XYZ file of C-alpha atoms in Angstrom:
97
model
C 0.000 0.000 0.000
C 1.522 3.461 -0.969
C 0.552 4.775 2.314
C 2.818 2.511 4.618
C 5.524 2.829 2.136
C 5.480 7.022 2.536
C 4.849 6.468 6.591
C 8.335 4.464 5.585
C 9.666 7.177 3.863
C 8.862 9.500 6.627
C 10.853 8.320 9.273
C 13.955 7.373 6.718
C 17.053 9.264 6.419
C 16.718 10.991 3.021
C 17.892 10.731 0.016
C 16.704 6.750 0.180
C 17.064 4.596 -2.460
C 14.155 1.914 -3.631
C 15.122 -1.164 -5.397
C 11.779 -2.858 -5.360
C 9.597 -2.652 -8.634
C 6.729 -2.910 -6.355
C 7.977 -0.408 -4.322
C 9.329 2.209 -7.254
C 5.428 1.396 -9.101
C 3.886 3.152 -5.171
C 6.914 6.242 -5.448
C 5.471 6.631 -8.813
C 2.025 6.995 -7.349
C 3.248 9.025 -4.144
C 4.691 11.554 -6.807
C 2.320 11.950 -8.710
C 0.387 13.177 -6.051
C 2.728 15.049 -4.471
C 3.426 13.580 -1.533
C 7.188 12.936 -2.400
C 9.416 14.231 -4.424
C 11.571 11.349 -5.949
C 14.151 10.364 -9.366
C 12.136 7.931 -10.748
C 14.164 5.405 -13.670
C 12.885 5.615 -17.110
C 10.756 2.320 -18.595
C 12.387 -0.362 -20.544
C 10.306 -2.923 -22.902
C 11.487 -5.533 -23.186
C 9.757 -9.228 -25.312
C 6.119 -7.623 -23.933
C 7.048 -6.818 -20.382
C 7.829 -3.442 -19.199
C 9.984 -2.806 -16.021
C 11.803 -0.018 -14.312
C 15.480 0.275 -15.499
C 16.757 0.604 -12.524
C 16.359 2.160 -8.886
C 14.433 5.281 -7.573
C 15.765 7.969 -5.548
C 13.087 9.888 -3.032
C 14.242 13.183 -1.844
C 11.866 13.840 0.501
C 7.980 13.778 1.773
C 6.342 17.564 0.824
C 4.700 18.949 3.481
C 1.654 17.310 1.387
C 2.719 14.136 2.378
C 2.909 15.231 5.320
C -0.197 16.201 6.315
C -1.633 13.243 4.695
C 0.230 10.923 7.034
C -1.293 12.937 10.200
C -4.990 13.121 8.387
C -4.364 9.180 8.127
C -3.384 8.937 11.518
C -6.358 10.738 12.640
C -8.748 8.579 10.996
C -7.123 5.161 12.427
C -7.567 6.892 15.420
C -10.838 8.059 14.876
C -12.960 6.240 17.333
C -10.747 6.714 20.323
C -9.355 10.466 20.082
C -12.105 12.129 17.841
C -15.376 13.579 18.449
C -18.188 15.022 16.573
C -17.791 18.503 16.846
C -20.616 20.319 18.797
C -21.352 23.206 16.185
C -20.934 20.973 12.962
C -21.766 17.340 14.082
C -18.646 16.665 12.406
C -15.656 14.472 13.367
C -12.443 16.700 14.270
C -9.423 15.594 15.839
C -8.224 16.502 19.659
C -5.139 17.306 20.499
C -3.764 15.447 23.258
C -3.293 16.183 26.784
């Protein structure tokens, strides 16, 4: 899941390199919405299969990525730290003690 790989990515010391294919297909993803910015390898075709040529480099998580790990955190945590708000009825995260 992209997700776990940026909450990965997060707490890595940066610039990381990613050997996977699986893993290089989710920084492609994560890019493209801007939650990383990453050196991604160009495509190669090769008798009907097409594969990266080689590793990725991620630079770092935006601030975008970023605030979608917390908004993610939030919702795991939804039913213990988060309440419907009184004015709205909706659900907003509480800070912690």
């Amino acid at each position: 899941m992209p997700m776990q790989l940026l909450e990965r990515l997060y707490s890595a010391d940066m610039p990381m390199t990613i050997d996977a294919h699986e893993d290089i297909e989710k920084c492609d993803l994560l890019r493209a919405a801007r939650l990383i910015e990453a050196d991604l390898p160009p495509f190669i075709h090769c008798q009907g299969r097409t594969t990266y040529s080689g590793q990725a480099t991620v630079m770092r998580v935006t601030a975008r990525g970023e605030a979608a790990l917390k908004m993610r955190a939030c919702s795991l945590l939804n039913s213990v730290q988060c309440s419907p708000c009184p004015v709205t009825s909706d659900a907003r995260c509480r800070d912690g003690p």
